[in-house]
PDB file of C-alpha atoms in Angstrom:
ATOM      1  CA  MET A   1      39.209 -22.695 -48.936  1.00  0.00           C
ATOM      2  CA  PRO A   2      37.495 -24.592 -46.153  1.00  0.00           C
ATOM      3  CA  SER A   3      34.873 -27.046 -47.260  1.00  0.00           C
ATOM      4  CA  PRO A   4      31.159 -26.453 -46.709  1.00  0.00           C
ATOM      5  CA  ALA A   5      31.151 -29.073 -44.060  1.00  0.00           C
ATOM      6  CA  ILE A   6      33.739 -27.205 -42.047  1.00  0.00           C
ATOM      7  CA  HIS A   7      31.689 -23.992 -42.610  1.00  0.00           C
ATOM      8  CA  GLY A   8      28.664 -25.878 -41.166  1.00  0.00           C
ATOM      9  CA  ILE A   9      30.675 -27.029 -38.021  1.00  0.00           C
ATOM     10  CA  LEU A  10      32.134 -23.662 -37.377  1.00  0.00           C
ATOM     11  CA  LEU A  11      28.728 -21.932 -37.752  1.00  0.00           C
ATOM     12  CA  ALA A  12      27.235 -24.491 -35.214  1.00  0.00           C
ATOM     13  CA  ALA A  13      30.117 -23.908 -32.707  1.00  0.00           C
ATOM     14  CA  VAL A  14      29.485 -20.249 -32.985  1.00  0.00           C
ATOM     15  CA  ILE A  15      25.866 -20.475 -32.464  1.00  0.00           C
ATOM     16  CA  MET A  16      26.439 -22.904 -29.521  1.00  0.00           C
ATOM     17  CA  ALA A  17      29.021 -20.501 -27.912  1.00  0.00           C
ATOM     18  CA  ILE A  18      26.711 -17.462 -28.235  1.00  0.00           C
ATOM     19  CA  SER A  19      23.571 -19.439 -26.906  1.00  0.00           C
ATOM     20  CA  ARG A  20      25.637 -21.067 -23.943  1.00  0.00           C
ATOM     21  CA  GLY A  21      26.720 -17.532 -22.957  1.00  0.00           C
ATOM     22  CA  SER A  22      23.270 -16.111 -22.927  1.00  0.00           C
ATOM     23  CA  LEU A  23      22.073 -19.000 -20.984  1.00  0.00           C
ATOM     24  CA  ALA A  24      24.718 -18.369 -18.392  1.00  0.00           C
ATOM     25  CA  THR A  25      23.454 -14.815 -17.926  1.00  0.00           C
ATOM     26  CA  GLN A  26      19.741 -15.914 -17.523  1.00  0.00           C
ATOM     27  CA  GLU A  27      18.135 -15.534 -14.171  1.00  0.00           C
ATOM     28  CA  VAL A  28      15.332 -17.720 -12.652  1.00  0.00           C
ATOM     29  CA  VAL A  29      12.393 -15.348 -12.232  1.00  0.00           C
ATOM     30  CA  ASP A  30      10.012 -17.867 -10.872  1.00  0.00           C
ATOM     31  CA  ARG A  31       9.686 -21.517 -10.473  1.00  0.00           C
ATOM     32  CA  ILE A  32       7.231 -24.219  -9.175  1.00  0.00           C
ATOM     33  CA  VAL A  33       7.766 -25.206  -5.535  1.00  0.00           C
ATOM     34  CA  ALA A  34       4.855 -27.298  -4.975  1.00  0.00           C
ATOM     35  CA  ARG A  35       1.889 -29.097  -6.898  1.00  0.00           C
ATOM     36  CA  VAL A  36      -1.371 -29.342  -5.380  1.00  0.00           C
ATOM     37  CA  GLU A  37      -3.689 -31.333  -7.373  1.00  0.00           C
ATOM     38  CA  ASN A  38      -3.859 -29.708 -10.845  1.00  0.00           C
ATOM     39  CA  ASP A  39      -2.456 -26.573  -9.404  1.00  0.00           C
ATOM     40  CA  VAL A  40       0.861 -25.126  -8.737  1.00  0.00           C
ATOM     41  CA  ILE A  41       2.396 -22.823  -5.996  1.00  0.00           C
ATOM     42  CA  LEU A  42       5.128 -20.647  -7.224  1.00  0.00           C
ATOM     43  CA  LEU A  43       8.346 -19.271  -5.537  1.00  0.00           C
ATOM     44  CA  SER A  44       6.992 -15.757  -5.967  1.00  0.00           C
ATOM     45  CA  GLU A  45       3.918 -16.610  -3.944  1.00  0.00           C
ATOM     46  CA  VAL A  46       6.194 -18.001  -1.019  1.00  0.00           C
ATOM     47  CA  ARG A  47       8.173 -14.765  -1.284  1.00  0.00           C
ATOM     48  CA  ALA A  48       4.967 -12.652  -1.371  1.00  0.00           C
ATOM     49  CA  LEU A  49       3.583 -14.218   1.822  1.00  0.00           C
ATOM     50  CA  GLY A  50       7.026 -13.814   3.522  1.00  0.00           C
ATOM     51  CA  ARG A  51       7.217 -10.234   2.698  1.00  0.00           C
ATOM     52  CA  TYR A  52       3.577  -9.697   4.049  1.00  0.00           C
ATOM     53  CA  GLN A  53       4.485 -11.630   7.301  1.00  0.00           C
ATOM     54  CA  GLN A  54       7.727  -9.440   7.698  1.00  0.00           C
ATOM     55  CA  PHE A  55       5.583  -6.303   7.361  1.00  0.00           C
ATOM     56  CA  LEU A  56       3.092  -7.278  10.062  1.00  0.00           C
ATOM     57  CA  ASP A  57       5.175  -8.985  12.456  1.00  0.00           C
ATOM     58  CA  GLY A  58       8.767  -7.928  11.677  1.00  0.00           C
ATOM     59  CA  LYS A  59       9.596 -11.424  10.787  1.00  0.00           C
ATOM     60  CA  SER A  60       8.582 -14.152   8.593  1.00  0.00           C
ATOM     61  CA  GLU A  61       8.279 -17.881   8.899  1.00  0.00           C
ATOM     62  CA  SER A  62      10.704 -20.159   6.976  1.00  0.00           C
ATOM     63  CA  SER A  63      10.194 -20.982   3.390  1.00  0.00           C
ATOM     64  CA  ASP A  64       9.014 -24.536   4.399  1.00  0.00           C
ATOM     65  CA  GLN A  65       6.608 -23.060   6.862  1.00  0.00           C
ATOM     66  CA  ILE A  66       5.217 -20.592   4.383  1.00  0.00           C
ATOM     67  CA  LEU A  67       4.815 -23.289   1.745  1.00  0.00           C
ATOM     68  CA  ASP A  68       2.859 -25.343   4.225  1.00  0.00           C
ATOM     69  CA  ARG A  69       0.772 -22.298   5.118  1.00  0.00           C
ATOM     70  CA  LEU A  70       0.136 -21.850   1.221  1.00  0.00           C
ATOM     71  CA  ILE A  71      -0.819 -25.405   0.776  1.00  0.00           C
ATOM     72  CA  ASP A  72      -3.463 -25.007   3.641  1.00  0.00           C
ATOM     73  CA  GLN A  73      -4.612 -21.857   2.187  1.00  0.00           C
ATOM     74  CA  TRP A  74      -5.161 -23.604  -1.166  1.00  0.00           C
ATOM     75  CA  ILE A  75      -7.344 -26.080   0.432  1.00  0.00           C
ATOM     76  CA  VAL A  76      -9.400 -23.400   2.120  1.00  0.00           C
ATOM     77  CA  ARG A  77      -9.676 -21.390  -1.045  1.00  0.00           C
ATOM     78  CA  THR A  78     -10.687 -24.490  -3.066  1.00  0.00           C
ATOM     79  CA  GLU A  79     -13.500 -25.244  -0.421  1.00  0.00           C
ATOM     80  CA  ALA A  80     -14.685 -21.644  -0.451  1.00  0.00           C
ATOM     81  CA  ASP A  81     -14.684 -21.466  -4.186  1.00  0.00           C
ATOM     82  CA  ALA A  82     -16.548 -24.763  -4.306  1.00  0.00           C
ATOM     83  CA  SER A  83     -19.254 -23.477  -1.790  1.00  0.00           C
ATOM     84  CA  HIS A  84     -19.443 -20.156  -3.723  1.00  0.00           C
ATOM     85  CA  SER A  85     -18.429 -18.310  -0.579  1.00  0.00           C
ATOM     86  CA  PRO A  86     -18.733 -14.474  -1.324  1.00  0.00           C
ATOM     87  CA  ARG A  87     -15.488 -12.554  -2.009  1.00  0.00           C
ATOM     88  CA  PRO A  88     -14.698  -9.757   0.312  1.00  0.00           C
ATOM     89  CA  SER A  89     -16.205  -6.324  -0.857  1.00  0.00           C
ATOM     90  CA  GLU A  90     -14.042  -3.446  -1.611  1.00  0.00           C
ATOM     91  CA  ALA A  91     -15.402  -1.650   1.465  1.00  0.00           C
ATOM     92  CA  ASP A  92     -14.446  -4.955   3.595  1.00  0.00           C
ATOM     93  CA  ILE A  93     -10.766  -4.717   1.959  1.00  0.00           C
ATOM     94  CA  ASP A  94     -10.601  -0.938   2.759  1.00  0.00           C
ATOM     95  CA  ARG A  95     -11.625  -1.629   6.403  1.00  0.00           C
ATOM     96  CA  GLY A  96      -8.990  -4.519   6.589  1.00  0.00           C
ATOM     97  CA  LEU A  97      -6.233  -2.049   4.900  1.00  0.00           C
ATOM     98  CA  SER A  98      -7.235   0.532   7.661  1.00  0.00           C
ATOM     99  CA  ARG A  99      -6.677  -2.037  10.424  1.00  0.00           C
ATOM    100  CA  VAL A 100      -3.353  -2.963   9.144  1.00  0.00           C
ATOM    101  CA  ARG A 101      -2.435   0.861   8.763  1.00  0.00           C
ATOM    102  CA  ASN A 102      -3.808   1.532  12.398  1.00  0.00           C
ATOM    103  CA  SER A 103      -1.487  -1.111  13.644  1.00  0.00           C
ATOM    104  CA  PHE A 104       1.450   1.142  13.122  1.00  0.00           C
ATOM    105  CA  ALA A 105       2.402   4.071  15.117  1.00  0.00           C
ATOM    106  CA  SER A 106       2.343   6.559  12.287  1.00  0.00           C
ATOM    107  CA  GLU A 107       1.972   6.788   8.532  1.00  0.00           C
ATOM    108  CA  GLN A 108       5.701   7.120   8.212  1.00  0.00           C
ATOM    109  CA  GLU A 109       6.245   3.864  10.183  1.00  0.00           C
ATOM    110  CA  TYR A 110       3.690   2.289   8.177  1.00  0.00           C
ATOM    111  CA  GLN A 111       5.412   3.384   4.816  1.00  0.00           C
ATOM    112  CA  ALA A 112       8.806   2.548   6.043  1.00  0.00           C
ATOM    113  CA  GLY A 113       7.491  -0.976   7.029  1.00  0.00           C
ATOM    114  CA  MET A 114       6.101  -1.521   3.532  1.00  0.00           C
ATOM    115  CA  LYS A 115       9.282  -0.285   1.898  1.00  0.00           C
ATOM    116  CA  GLN A 116      11.388  -2.454   4.091  1.00  0.00           C
ATOM    117  CA  ALA A 117       9.283  -5.514   3.416  1.00  0.00           C
ATOM    118  CA  GLY A 118       9.337  -4.711  -0.378  1.00  0.00           C
ATOM    119  CA  LEU A 119       5.377  -4.357  -0.567  1.00  0.00           C
ATOM    120  CA  SER A 120       3.501  -1.998  -2.693  1.00  0.00           C
ATOM    121  CA  GLU A 121      -0.153  -0.923  -1.918  1.00  0.00           C
ATOM    122  CA  PRO A 122      -1.554  -3.339  -4.591  1.00  0.00           C
ATOM    123  CA  ASP A 123       0.686  -6.220  -3.018  1.00  0.00           C
ATOM    124  CA  LEU A 124      -0.999  -5.214   0.455  1.00  0.00           C
ATOM    125  CA  ARG A 125      -4.325  -4.979  -0.901  1.00  0.00           C
ATOM    126  CA  ALA A 126      -4.199  -8.435  -2.585  1.00  0.00           C
ATOM    127  CA  GLN A 127      -2.810  -9.834   0.762  1.00  0.00           C
ATOM    128  CA  VAL A 128      -5.631  -8.312   2.745  1.00  0.00           C
ATOM    129  CA  ALA A 129      -8.264  -9.472   0.306  1.00  0.00           C
ATOM    130  CA  SER A 130      -6.780 -13.150   0.337  1.00  0.00           C
ATOM    131  CA  GLN A 131      -6.888 -13.163   4.086  1.00  0.00           C
ATOM    132  CA  LEU A 132     -10.289 -11.920   4.394  1.00  0.00           C
ATOM    133  CA  TYR A 133     -11.591 -14.398   1.946  1.00  0.00           C
ATOM    134  CA  LEU A 134      -9.864 -17.305   3.549  1.00  0.00           C
ATOM    135  CA  GLY A 135     -11.184 -16.205   7.062  1.00  0.00           C
TER     136      GLY A 135
END
């Protein structure tokens, strides 16, 4: 019969093998791509702005350009927050969404563009609200 030390070693080896296998199948969902003062910009934010650009313009900037834009937006947002600039009203956001919707030839084209860009109505609403706030 194996000694308790060997049992411990075998148990540790099995645990390591199991955990290593599960780590290999894990996927990175989000990560920090930049730090600005005490804040961070996430990869998901870069992707979200890229999808919004794709939806509006049929193309998006490179990830580096989008990151630069997000850093600029962070600066503007920080200044707007510090000066207590008013947030856009729901009516302002609705008008902004209407302008976006009216830039498409039809509702079907609008919906197809959102689907192709991977945007939902709440995603689009959040982007429009952000753009209105940033001026």
